[in-house]
Amino acid sequence: MSASTSASARIAPAGKPAEVASGAKRERVFSGIKPSGTPTLGNYIGAIRHWVAEQDIYDNIYCVVDLHAITVPQDPEELRFNTRQLYALLVASGLDPARSAIFVQSHMHEHAELAWVLDCVTPMGWLNRMTQFKSKAGSDRELASAGLYTYPVLMAADILIYHADAVPVGEDQKQHVELARDVANTFNNRFGETFVEPRPIVRTVGARIMSLDDPSKKMSKSESENSYISMIDEPAAIRKKIARATTDSERTIVFDEKRPGIFNLLAIYQSLTGRSQDAIEAEFEGKGYKEFKAALADAVVETLEPIQQRYKALMADPDGLERLMAEGAAKVQPTAQATLQTVLEKVGLR
Ligand code: ATP
Ligand code: LTN
């Protein structure tokens, strides 16, 4: 049996098979997001909004990856809160628990078990090349956790355990998805066809939203508050952060990659309005940064306000939220269990 046909039943809600009208199987996508802080506009533009928009195209699995969050120190209370907050924000953004399986990684012990087996077939040389480890490990690499080092293998387990065909991510995660592909290939060569080799899906516009105060760095929820817009920032905070965002001393509002501050703000505007670069440049011809920043702030507020309202309603019903999380895990559990069992047998552990 080929890897793709050995994938167990498609993950689809009861009564809604994950098949398109033509009868063809939908491709399965898997992606994850860390509860390492409040998600940012970068997470929304680079990842979440695509997941939402493409729910009817794919067979979808989305995961709040709390095991990945603890690869760097987290306050336990904050982590518990951030996991629920992130789950609620995914649903509030439009990920629909009826059309997508949405669950919390640590609720599925199979991921960590598969990761151990995959750790044992992954050469250290591959991990040494991962650029995220280099940037997250800080100045003293000897002090970084072993979990941070093997992080991409756990990510490979997340993806491979569900036989995902594709992984929609921001630019920074492309290298990790390629590693997952290599790990799948290595395992298949050694033990026989088991895993699908997944491919990354990276969008060109908005795949890498940069920090507001240092446009040479990725906008990140683990950095200082003024560097990012969080998905729950109030309109006044959004306007203030955009007004303070780094630009340059030139005057024209044009897409010029050599001017990273204004380029980044224009990229955000382009992502949120869906307009072409030419149309945006024409809109702001002869206008100043102040007018452009006000228009950008309006676009951000307009995007986030309805999400924030739904988010508040979800957070006001903690039992309902727990129920959604449990149902999400129950949906994916049979597939994860079946894959792990197959792997244990192939390796000789069963
Ligand atoms: P941290 O900042 O804590 O390291 P992160 O936001 O980079 O976390 P995740 O929350 O796991 O990492 O990312 C979820 C998704 O959001 C990934 O697909 C990632 O590529 C995407 N993403 C994160 N930051 C950006 C950004 N600034 N621009 C575009 N996409 C992003
Ligand atoms: N490493 C990713 C989060 C992540 C993920 C995954 C993404 C963990 N497991 C599986 C896609 C598929 C990050 O840091 N953004």
mmCIF file of C-alpha atoms and ligand atoms in Angstrom:
data_model
loop_
_atom_site.group_PDB
_atom_site.id
_atom_site.type_symbol
_atom_site.label_atom_id
_atom_site.label_comp_id
_atom_site.label_asym_id
_atom_site.label_seq_id
_atom_site.Cartn_x
_atom_site.Cartn_y
_atom_site.Cartn_z
ATOM 1 C CA MET A 1 0.000 0.000 0.000
ATOM 2 C CA SER A 2 1.369 3.439 -0.816
ATOM 3 C CA ALA A 3 1.908 5.939 1.955
ATOM 4 C CA SER A 4 -0.946 8.114 0.807
ATOM 5 C CA THR A 5 -3.485 5.329 0.584
ATOM 6 C CA SER A 6 -2.435 3.931 3.941
ATOM 7 C CA ALA A 7 -3.612 7.150 5.613
ATOM 8 C CA SER A 8 -6.543 6.141 7.756
ATOM 9 C CA ALA A 9 -10.006 7.604 7.325
ATOM 10 C CA ARG A 10 -10.041 11.236 6.265
ATOM 11 C CA ILE A 11 -10.628 13.578 9.143
ATOM 12 C CA ALA A 12 -13.977 15.135 8.474
ATOM 13 C CA PRO A 13 -16.931 15.924 10.655
ATOM 14 C CA ALA A 14 -19.740 13.373 10.739
ATOM 15 C CA GLY A 15 -21.998 13.724 7.730
ATOM 16 C CA LYS A 16 -19.469 15.827 5.867
ATOM 17 C CA PRO A 17 -16.935 13.610 4.139
ATOM 18 C CA ALA A 18 -13.746 15.344 3.138
ATOM 19 C CA GLU A 19 -14.398 14.713 -0.496
ATOM 20 C CA VAL A 20 -15.010 17.287 -3.146
ATOM 21 C CA ALA A 21 -18.115 17.083 -5.335
ATOM 22 C CA SER A 22 -16.163 15.262 -8.065
ATOM 23 C CA GLY A 23 -15.477 12.446 -5.590
ATOM 24 C CA ALA A 24 -11.727 13.150 -5.554
ATOM 25 C CA LYS A 25 -10.055 13.053 -2.157
ATOM 26 C CA ARG A 26 -9.168 16.401 -0.749
ATOM 27 C CA GLU A 27 -5.547 16.991 0.104
ATOM 28 C CA ARG A 28 -4.898 17.027 3.810
ATOM 29 C CA VAL A 29 -3.230 20.071 5.368
ATOM 30 C CA PHE A 30 -1.742 20.270 8.843
ATOM 31 C CA SER A 31 -0.353 23.334 10.549
ATOM 32 C CA GLY A 32 0.549 24.441 14.047
ATOM 33 C CA ILE A 33 0.895 27.602 16.072
ATOM 34 C CA LYS A 34 2.630 28.071 19.425
ATOM 35 C CA PRO A 35 0.872 29.462 22.519
ATOM 36 C CA SER A 36 4.039 31.370 23.382
ATOM 37 C CA GLY A 37 2.280 34.731 23.813
ATOM 38 C CA THR A 38 -0.688 36.519 22.280
ATOM 39 C CA PRO A 39 -0.706 35.875 18.522
ATOM 40 C CA THR A 40 0.326 38.795 16.352
ATOM 41 C CA LEU A 41 -0.841 40.389 13.155
ATOM 42 C CA GLY A 42 2.097 38.503 11.566
ATOM 43 C CA ASN A 43 0.594 35.164 12.629
ATOM 44 C CA TYR A 44 -2.760 36.286 11.287
ATOM 45 C CA ILE A 45 -1.489 37.527 7.925
ATOM 46 C CA GLY A 46 1.179 34.866 7.393
ATOM 47 C CA ALA A 47 -0.827 31.879 8.551
ATOM 48 C CA ILE A 48 -4.262 32.036 10.211
ATOM 49 C CA ARG A 49 -6.193 33.932 7.546
ATOM 50 C CA HIS A 50 -5.038 31.473 4.865
ATOM 51 C CA TRP A 51 -6.075 28.524 7.009
ATOM 52 C CA VAL A 52 -9.520 30.089 7.353
ATOM 53 C CA ALA A 53 -9.880 31.018 3.690
ATOM 54 C CA GLU A 54 -8.945 27.556 2.461
ATOM 55 C CA GLN A 55 -11.023 25.420 4.793
ATOM 56 C CA ASP A 56 -13.300 24.209 2.021
ATOM 57 C CA ILE A 57 -10.437 23.292 -0.286
ATOM 58 C CA TYR A 58 -8.597 20.940 2.033
ATOM 59 C CA ASP A 59 -9.111 18.316 4.700
ATOM 60 C CA ASN A 60 -7.859 20.481 7.579
ATOM 61 C CA ILE A 61 -6.048 19.782 10.829
ATOM 62 C CA TYR A 62 -4.854 22.683 12.994
ATOM 63 C CA CYS A 63 -2.960 22.374 16.241
ATOM 64 C CA VAL A 64 -2.051 24.617 19.170
ATOM 65 C CA VAL A 65 1.481 23.339 19.729
ATOM 66 C CA ASP A 66 2.014 23.738 23.460
ATOM 67 C CA LEU A 67 4.823 21.136 23.534
ATOM 68 C CA HIS A 68 6.736 23.373 21.153
ATOM 69 C CA ALA A 69 6.062 26.410 23.339
ATOM 70 C CA ILE A 70 7.935 24.870 26.295
ATOM 71 C CA THR A 71 11.170 24.533 24.314
ATOM 72 C CA VAL A 72 11.856 27.982 25.798
ATOM 73 C CA PRO A 73 10.855 28.844 29.388
ATOM 74 C CA GLN A 74 7.129 29.563 29.921
ATOM 75 C CA ASP A 75 5.294 30.583 33.052
ATOM 76 C CA PRO A 76 2.885 27.656 33.774
ATOM 77 C CA GLU A 77 -0.175 29.845 34.490
ATOM 78 C CA GLU A 78 0.482 31.975 31.420
ATOM 79 C CA LEU A 79 0.937 28.897 29.250
ATOM 80 C CA ARG A 80 -2.412 27.480 30.405
ATOM 81 C CA PHE A 81 -4.074 30.806 29.616
ATOM 82 C CA ASN A 82 -2.261 31.337 26.309
ATOM 83 C CA THR A 83 -3.293 27.898 25.067
ATOM 84 C CA ARG A 84 -6.976 28.671 25.632
ATOM 85 C CA GLN A 85 -6.631 32.195 24.324
ATOM 86 C CA LEU A 86 -4.974 30.985 21.134
ATOM 87 C CA TYR A 87 -7.570 28.270 20.621
ATOM 88 C CA ALA A 88 -10.346 30.863 21.046
ATOM 89 C CA LEU A 89 -8.620 33.257 18.630
ATOM 90 C CA LEU A 90 -8.332 30.560 15.961
ATOM 91 C CA VAL A 91 -12.064 29.876 16.220
ATOM 92 C CA ALA A 92 -12.860 33.599 16.408
ATOM 93 C CA SER A 93 -10.802 34.152 13.232
ATOM 94 C CA GLY A 94 -13.108 31.775 11.412
ATOM 95 C CA LEU A 95 -11.525 28.326 11.783
ATOM 96 C CA ASP A 96 -14.676 26.290 12.101
ATOM 97 C CA PRO A 97 -14.581 23.262 14.424
ATOM 98 C CA ALA A 98 -17.237 21.667 12.225
ATOM 99 C CA ARG A 99 -15.103 21.904 9.079
ATOM 100 C CA SER A 100 -11.598 21.603 10.551
ATOM 101 C CA ALA A 101 -10.103 19.488 13.316
ATOM 102 C CA ILE A 102 -8.625 21.964 15.825
ATOM 103 C CA PHE A 103 -6.868 20.546 18.874
ATOM 104 C CA VAL A 104 -4.122 21.008 21.452
ATOM 105 C CA GLN A 105 -0.887 19.089 20.813
ATOM 106 C CA SER A 106 -0.280 17.838 24.374
ATOM 107 C CA HIS A 107 -3.775 16.312 24.473
ATOM 108 C CA MET A 108 -2.440 13.755 21.992
ATOM 109 C CA HIS A 109 0.429 11.836 23.619
ATOM 110 C CA GLU A 110 1.107 10.050 20.304
ATOM 111 C CA HIS A 111 2.980 13.077 18.895
ATOM 112 C CA ALA A 112 5.721 12.935 21.533
ATOM 113 C CA GLU A 113 6.036 9.160 21.203
ATOM 114 C CA LEU A 114 6.426 9.314 17.442
ATOM 115 C CA ALA A 115 8.889 12.188 17.841
ATOM 116 C CA TRP A 116 11.168 9.934 19.896
ATOM 117 C CA VAL A 117 11.274 7.297 17.159
ATOM 118 C CA LEU A 118 11.930 9.992 14.545
ATOM 119 C CA ASP A 119 14.664 11.525 16.739
ATOM 120 C CA CYS A 120 16.408 8.198 16.394
ATOM 121 C CA VAL A 121 16.441 8.293 12.573
ATOM 122 C CA THR A 122 17.320 11.989 12.183
ATOM 123 C CA PRO A 123 21.016 12.843 11.754
ATOM 124 C CA MET A 124 22.266 15.614 14.058
ATOM 125 C CA GLY A 125 23.866 17.273 11.026
ATOM 126 C CA TRP A 126 20.401 18.112 9.704
ATOM 127 C CA LEU A 127 19.411 19.785 12.966
ATOM 128 C CA ASN A 128 22.669 21.751 13.035
ATOM 129 C CA ARG A 129 21.550 23.508 9.864
ATOM 130 C CA MET A 130 18.227 24.789 11.239
ATOM 131 C CA THR A 131 18.260 28.570 11.283
ATOM 132 C CA GLN A 132 15.423 28.971 13.812
ATOM 133 C CA PHE A 133 17.479 27.136 16.432
ATOM 134 C CA LYS A 134 20.350 29.518 15.811
ATOM 135 C CA SER A 135 18.150 32.574 16.299
ATOM 136 C CA LYS A 136 16.144 31.238 19.271
ATOM 137 C CA ALA A 137 19.046 29.698 21.189
ATOM 138 C CA GLY A 138 20.412 33.104 22.169
ATOM 139 C CA SER A 139 24.018 34.049 22.671
ATOM 140 C CA ASP A 140 24.982 30.992 24.735
ATOM 141 C CA ARG A 141 23.924 27.952 22.712
ATOM 142 C CA GLU A 142 25.156 25.566 25.408
ATOM 143 C CA LEU A 143 22.313 26.769 27.626
ATOM 144 C CA ALA A 144 19.517 26.212 25.083
ATOM 145 C CA SER A 145 17.274 23.246 25.900
ATOM 146 C CA ALA A 146 17.684 19.918 24.110
ATOM 147 C CA GLY A 147 13.986 20.326 23.249
ATOM 148 C CA LEU A 148 14.731 23.503 21.306
ATOM 149 C CA TYR A 149 17.362 21.593 19.349
ATOM 150 C CA THR A 150 15.088 18.656 18.451
ATOM 151 C CA TYR A 151 12.063 20.938 17.937
ATOM 152 C CA PRO A 152 11.930 20.303 14.158
ATOM 153 C CA VAL A 153 11.640 16.536 14.749
ATOM 154 C CA LEU A 154 8.586 17.003 16.981
ATOM 155 C CA MET A 155 7.202 19.226 14.232
ATOM 156 C CA ALA A 156 7.871 16.433 11.720
ATOM 157 C CA ALA A 157 5.973 14.031 14.001
ATOM 158 C CA ASP A 158 3.006 16.462 14.144
ATOM 159 C CA ILE A 159 2.788 16.508 10.374
ATOM 160 C CA LEU A 160 3.669 12.899 9.542
ATOM 161 C CA ILE A 161 1.391 11.289 12.109
ATOM 162 C CA TYR A 162 -1.637 12.518 10.089
ATOM 163 C CA HIS A 163 -0.123 11.808 6.646
ATOM 164 C CA ALA A 164 -0.551 15.483 5.755
ATOM 165 C CA ASP A 165 0.115 16.300 2.107
ATOM 166 C CA ALA A 166 0.822 19.981 2.654
ATOM 167 C CA VAL A 167 1.729 22.399 5.430
ATOM 168 C CA PRO A 168 0.675 26.054 5.114
ATOM 169 C CA VAL A 169 3.236 28.173 6.984
ATOM 170 C CA GLY A 170 5.038 31.507 6.987
ATOM 171 C CA GLU A 171 8.444 31.741 5.319
ATOM 172 C CA ASP A 172 10.342 31.064 8.567
ATOM 173 C CA GLN A 173 8.962 27.512 8.789
ATOM 174 C CA LYS A 174 9.743 26.355 5.256
ATOM 175 C CA GLN A 175 13.048 24.824 6.292
ATOM 176 C CA HIS A 176 11.345 22.771 9.019
ATOM 177 C CA VAL A 177 8.759 21.374 6.613
ATOM 178 C CA GLU A 178 11.571 20.391 4.249
ATOM 179 C CA LEU A 179 13.226 18.578 7.146
ATOM 180 C CA ALA A 180 9.946 16.734 7.846
ATOM 181 C CA ARG A 181 10.002 15.637 4.224
ATOM 182 C CA ASP A 182 13.560 14.333 4.554
ATOM 183 C CA VAL A 183 12.715 12.505 7.793
ATOM 184 C CA ALA A 184 9.688 10.849 6.104
ATOM 185 C CA ASN A 185 11.851 9.797 3.187
ATOM 186 C CA THR A 186 14.580 8.371 5.437
ATOM 187 C CA PHE A 187 12.071 6.403 7.516
ATOM 188 C CA ASN A 188 10.330 5.072 4.386
ATOM 189 C CA ASN A 189 13.641 3.936 2.899
ATOM 190 C CA ARG A 190 14.610 2.099 6.050
ATOM 191 C CA PHE A 191 11.316 0.597 7.129
ATOM 192 C CA GLY A 192 9.130 0.614 3.996
ATOM 193 C CA GLU A 193 6.481 3.095 2.789
ATOM 194 C CA THR A 194 4.898 4.592 5.896
ATOM 195 C CA PHE A 195 4.729 8.370 5.659
ATOM 196 C CA VAL A 196 3.560 10.885 3.083
ATOM 197 C CA GLU A 197 6.315 13.367 2.196
ATOM 198 C CA PRO A 198 4.672 16.737 2.908
ATOM 199 C CA ARG A 199 5.303 19.969 1.015
ATOM 200 C CA PRO A 200 5.271 23.497 2.416
ATOM 201 C CA ILE A 201 2.736 26.047 1.159
ATOM 202 C CA VAL A 202 4.189 29.555 1.554
ATOM 203 C CA ARG A 203 2.323 32.592 0.219
ATOM 204 C CA THR A 204 4.271 35.346 -1.515
ATOM 205 C CA VAL A 205 2.430 38.330 -0.048
ATOM 206 C CA GLY A 206 2.647 38.630 3.741
ATOM 207 C CA ALA A 207 4.689 35.474 4.335
ATOM 208 C CA ARG A 208 7.091 37.435 6.494
ATOM 209 C CA ILE A 209 5.686 40.441 8.348
ATOM 210 C CA MET A 210 8.493 42.321 10.057
ATOM 211 C CA SER A 211 8.799 43.928 13.486
ATOM 212 C CA LEU A 212 7.408 47.482 13.746
ATOM 213 C CA ASP A 213 10.441 48.866 15.548
ATOM 214 C CA ASP A 214 13.136 46.836 13.781
ATOM 215 C CA PRO A 215 12.132 45.870 10.238
ATOM 216 C CA SER A 216 15.184 43.614 9.917
ATOM 217 C CA LYS A 217 13.522 41.131 12.326
ATOM 218 C CA LYS A 218 10.381 39.011 11.987
ATOM 219 C CA MET A 219 7.327 40.308 13.890
ATOM 220 C CA SER A 220 7.197 37.932 16.861
ATOM 221 C CA LYS A 221 4.970 37.480 19.914
ATOM 222 C CA SER A 222 8.024 36.613 22.001
ATOM 223 C CA GLU A 223 9.600 40.060 21.483
ATOM 224 C CA SER A 224 8.887 43.441 23.090
ATOM 225 C CA GLU A 225 5.271 44.705 22.966
ATOM 226 C CA ASN A 226 5.910 47.722 20.771
ATOM 227 C CA SER A 227 7.417 45.549 18.078
ATOM 228 C CA TYR A 228 4.145 43.816 17.230
ATOM 229 C CA ILE A 229 0.406 44.305 16.978
ATOM 230 C CA SER A 230 -1.341 41.590 18.934
ATOM 231 C CA MET A 231 -4.632 40.160 17.708
ATOM 232 C CA ILE A 232 -6.349 41.514 20.809
ATOM 233 C CA ASP A 233 -4.831 45.010 20.862
ATOM 234 C CA GLU A 234 -7.434 47.757 21.324
ATOM 235 C CA PRO A 235 -7.898 50.224 18.423
ATOM 236 C CA ALA A 236 -6.070 52.993 20.336
ATOM 237 C CA ALA A 237 -3.033 50.761 20.917
ATOM 238 C CA ILE A 238 -3.026 49.702 17.259
ATOM 239 C CA ARG A 239 -3.070 53.317 16.081
ATOM 240 C CA LYS A 240 -0.302 54.268 18.497
ATOM 241 C CA LYS A 241 1.974 51.375 17.521
ATOM 242 C CA ILE A 242 1.532 52.064 13.804
ATOM 243 C CA ALA A 243 2.125 55.802 14.299
ATOM 244 C CA ARG A 244 5.428 54.956 16.028
ATOM 245 C CA ALA A 245 6.505 52.277 13.538
ATOM 246 C CA THR A 246 9.948 52.775 12.012
ATOM 247 C CA THR A 247 10.023 54.320 8.524
ATOM 248 C CA ASP A 248 12.752 56.468 6.951
ATOM 249 C CA SER A 249 13.487 60.061 6.041
ATOM 250 C CA GLU A 250 12.271 59.788 2.449
ATOM 251 C CA ARG A 251 8.837 60.953 1.400
ATOM 252 C CA THR A 252 7.448 58.686 -1.312
ATOM 253 C CA ILE A 253 5.136 55.802 -0.468
ATOM 254 C CA VAL A 254 6.314 53.082 -2.831
ATOM 255 C CA PHE A 255 7.086 49.342 -2.551
ATOM 256 C CA ASP A 256 10.885 49.471 -2.380
ATOM 257 C CA GLU A 257 12.560 46.561 -0.592
ATOM 258 C CA LYS A 258 15.583 48.732 0.086
ATOM 259 C CA ARG A 259 13.374 50.772 2.455
ATOM 260 C CA PRO A 260 12.374 47.946 4.820
ATOM 261 C CA GLY A 261 10.237 49.960 7.293
ATOM 262 C CA ILE A 262 7.786 51.458 4.826
ATOM 263 C CA PHE A 263 7.946 48.325 2.664
ATOM 264 C CA ASN A 264 6.757 46.226 5.602
ATOM 265 C CA LEU A 265 3.865 48.595 6.382
ATOM 266 C CA LEU A 266 2.859 48.581 2.723
ATOM 267 C CA ALA A 267 3.004 44.770 2.678
ATOM 268 C CA ILE A 268 0.632 44.669 5.673
ATOM 269 C CA TYR A 269 -1.703 47.108 3.907
ATOM 270 C CA GLN A 270 -1.568 45.055 0.710
ATOM 271 C CA SER A 271 -2.326 41.807 2.584
ATOM 272 C CA LEU A 272 -5.313 43.264 4.400
ATOM 273 C CA THR A 273 -6.855 45.167 1.497
ATOM 274 C CA GLY A 274 -6.049 42.616 -1.220
ATOM 275 C CA ARG A 275 -5.174 45.487 -3.583
ATOM 276 C CA SER A 276 -2.331 45.588 -6.085
ATOM 277 C CA GLN A 277 0.950 47.394 -5.429
ATOM 278 C CA ASP A 278 0.223 49.818 -8.292
ATOM 279 C CA ALA A 279 -3.212 50.696 -6.906
ATOM 280 C CA ILE A 280 -1.771 51.307 -3.448
ATOM 281 C CA GLU A 281 1.067 53.478 -4.749
ATOM 282 C CA ALA A 282 -1.468 55.495 -6.767
ATOM 283 C CA GLU A 283 -3.709 55.898 -3.688
ATOM 284 C CA PHE A 284 -0.881 57.486 -1.701
ATOM 285 C CA GLU A 285 0.864 59.440 -4.418
ATOM 286 C CA GLY A 286 1.654 62.923 -3.126
ATOM 287 C CA LYS A 287 0.508 61.971 0.391
ATOM 288 C CA GLY A 288 2.603 61.675 3.535
ATOM 289 C CA TYR A 289 3.450 58.902 5.984
ATOM 290 C CA LYS A 290 0.884 60.245 8.411
ATOM 291 C CA GLU A 291 -2.027 59.745 6.018
ATOM 292 C CA PHE A 292 -0.768 56.332 4.961
ATOM 293 C CA LYS A 293 -0.328 55.205 8.557
ATOM 294 C CA ALA A 294 -3.858 56.351 9.427
ATOM 295 C CA ALA A 295 -5.267 54.325 6.512
ATOM 296 C CA LEU A 296 -3.209 51.323 7.536
ATOM 297 C CA ALA A 297 -4.434 51.581 11.145
ATOM 298 C CA ASP A 298 -8.038 51.701 9.887
ATOM 299 C CA ALA A 299 -7.479 48.532 7.847
ATOM 300 C CA VAL A 300 -5.949 46.703 10.820
ATOM 301 C CA VAL A 301 -8.716 47.776 13.222
ATOM 302 C CA GLU A 302 -11.396 46.791 10.707
ATOM 303 C CA THR A 303 -9.827 43.345 10.327
ATOM 304 C CA LEU A 304 -9.353 42.642 14.019
ATOM 305 C CA GLU A 305 -12.511 44.128 15.568
ATOM 306 C CA PRO A 306 -14.988 41.399 14.543
ATOM 307 C CA ILE A 307 -12.470 38.710 15.542
ATOM 308 C CA GLN A 308 -12.048 40.341 18.953
ATOM 309 C CA GLN A 309 -15.804 40.378 19.533
ATOM 310 C CA ARG A 310 -16.148 36.667 18.804
ATOM 311 C CA TYR A 311 -13.039 36.005 20.914
ATOM 312 C CA LYS A 312 -14.592 37.694 23.952
ATOM 313 C CA ALA A 313 -17.744 35.591 23.633
ATOM 314 C CA LEU A 314 -15.718 32.364 23.437
ATOM 315 C CA MET A 315 -13.575 33.272 26.451
ATOM 316 C CA ALA A 316 -16.722 34.048 28.455
ATOM 317 C CA ASP A 317 -17.724 30.360 28.189
ATOM 318 C CA PRO A 318 -14.728 28.344 29.477
ATOM 319 C CA ASP A 319 -16.671 25.055 29.617
ATOM 320 C CA GLY A 320 -17.739 25.470 26.002
ATOM 321 C CA LEU A 321 -14.122 26.092 25.032
ATOM 322 C CA GLU A 322 -12.920 22.975 26.897
ATOM 323 C CA ARG A 323 -15.586 20.984 25.089
ATOM 324 C CA LEU A 324 -14.418 22.229 21.689
ATOM 325 C CA MET A 325 -10.819 21.305 22.542
ATOM 326 C CA ALA A 326 -11.830 17.794 23.636
ATOM 327 C CA GLU A 327 -13.922 17.253 20.503
ATOM 328 C CA GLY A 328 -11.028 18.414 18.312
ATOM 329 C CA ALA A 329 -8.655 15.894 19.905
ATOM 330 C CA ALA A 330 -11.240 13.101 19.634
ATOM 331 C CA LYS A 331 -11.498 13.731 15.901
ATOM 332 C CA VAL A 332 -7.798 13.209 15.185
ATOM 333 C CA GLN A 333 -7.049 10.549 17.784
ATOM 334 C CA PRO A 334 -7.882 7.435 15.689
ATOM 335 C CA THR A 335 -5.471 8.488 12.929
ATOM 336 C CA ALA A 336 -2.654 9.343 15.340
ATOM 337 C CA GLN A 337 -3.083 6.075 17.205
ATOM 338 C CA ALA A 338 -3.106 4.016 13.997
ATOM 339 C CA THR A 339 0.042 5.669 12.620
ATOM 340 C CA LEU A 340 1.919 5.253 15.882
ATOM 341 C CA GLN A 341 0.955 1.574 16.063
ATOM 342 C CA THR A 342 2.216 0.987 12.506
ATOM 343 C CA VAL A 343 5.490 2.748 13.291
ATOM 344 C CA LEU A 344 6.054 0.796 16.510
ATOM 345 C CA GLU A 345 5.532 -2.446 14.610
ATOM 346 C CA LYS A 346 7.826 -1.461 11.743
ATOM 347 C CA VAL A 347 10.639 -0.493 14.070
ATOM 348 C CA GLY A 348 10.293 -3.679 16.139
ATOM 349 C CA LEU A 349 8.867 -2.175 19.292
ATOM 350 C CA ARG A 350 5.636 -4.210 19.009
HETATM 351 P P1 ATP B 1 7.367 33.082 18.426
HETATM 352 O O1 ATP B 1 7.292 34.489 17.992
HETATM 353 O O2 ATP B 1 6.918 32.847 19.814
HETATM 354 O O3 ATP B 1 8.624 32.372 18.087
HETATM 355 P P2 ATP B 1 5.917 32.548 16.070
HETATM 356 O O4 ATP B 1 4.750 33.472 16.026
HETATM 357 O O5 ATP B 1 7.067 32.755 15.189
HETATM 358 O O6 ATP B 1 6.319 32.348 17.569
HETATM 359 P P3 ATP B 1 4.069 30.424 15.722
HETATM 360 O O7 ATP B 1 3.123 31.120 16.570
HETATM 361 O O8 ATP B 1 4.159 28.967 15.962
HETATM 362 O O9 ATP B 1 5.495 31.050 15.769
HETATM 363 O O10 ATP B 1 3.727 30.664 14.193
HETATM 364 C C1 ATP B 1 2.517 30.252 13.623
HETATM 365 C C2 ATP B 1 2.517 30.565 12.152
HETATM 366 O O11 ATP B 1 2.626 31.965 11.952
HETATM 367 C C3 ATP B 1 3.695 29.937 11.386
HETATM 368 O O12 ATP B 1 3.197 29.448 10.161
HETATM 369 C C4 ATP B 1 4.614 31.093 11.135
HETATM 370 O O13 ATP B 1 5.374 30.924 9.962
HETATM 371 C C5 ATP B 1 3.640 32.248 10.994
HETATM 372 N N1 ATP B 1 4.253 33.500 11.353
HETATM 373 C C6 ATP B 1 4.786 33.830 12.559
HETATM 374 N N2 ATP B 1 5.270 35.076 12.551
HETATM 375 C C7 ATP B 1 5.059 35.551 11.290
HETATM 376 C C8 ATP B 1 5.354 36.789 10.646
HETATM 377 N N3 ATP B 1 5.951 37.762 11.292
HETATM 378 N N4 ATP B 1 4.991 36.944 9.366
HETATM 379 C C9 ATP B 1 4.366 35.946 8.699
HETATM 380 N N5 ATP B 1 4.067 34.745 9.236
HETATM 381 C C10 ATP B 1 4.403 34.548 10.528
HETATM 382 N N1 LTN B 2 7.334 25.336 14.325
HETATM 383 C C1 LTN B 2 6.153 26.075 14.018
HETATM 384 C C2 LTN B 2 4.962 25.582 14.783
HETATM 385 C C3 LTN B 2 4.656 24.159 14.445
HETATM 386 C C4 LTN B 2 4.140 23.679 13.199
HETATM 387 C C5 LTN B 2 3.997 22.268 13.381
HETATM 388 C C6 LTN B 2 3.834 24.287 12.000
HETATM 389 C C7 LTN B 2 4.784 23.086 15.257
HETATM 390 N N2 LTN B 2 4.381 21.953 14.633
HETATM 391 C C8 LTN B 2 3.571 21.466 12.318
HETATM 392 C C9 LTN B 2 3.390 23.470 10.951
HETATM 393 C C10 LTN B 2 3.263 22.094 11.122
HETATM 394 C C11 LTN B 2 6.442 27.545 14.344
HETATM 395 O O1 LTN B 2 7.313 27.858 15.070
HETATM 396 N N3 LTN B 2 5.679 28.416 13.803
#
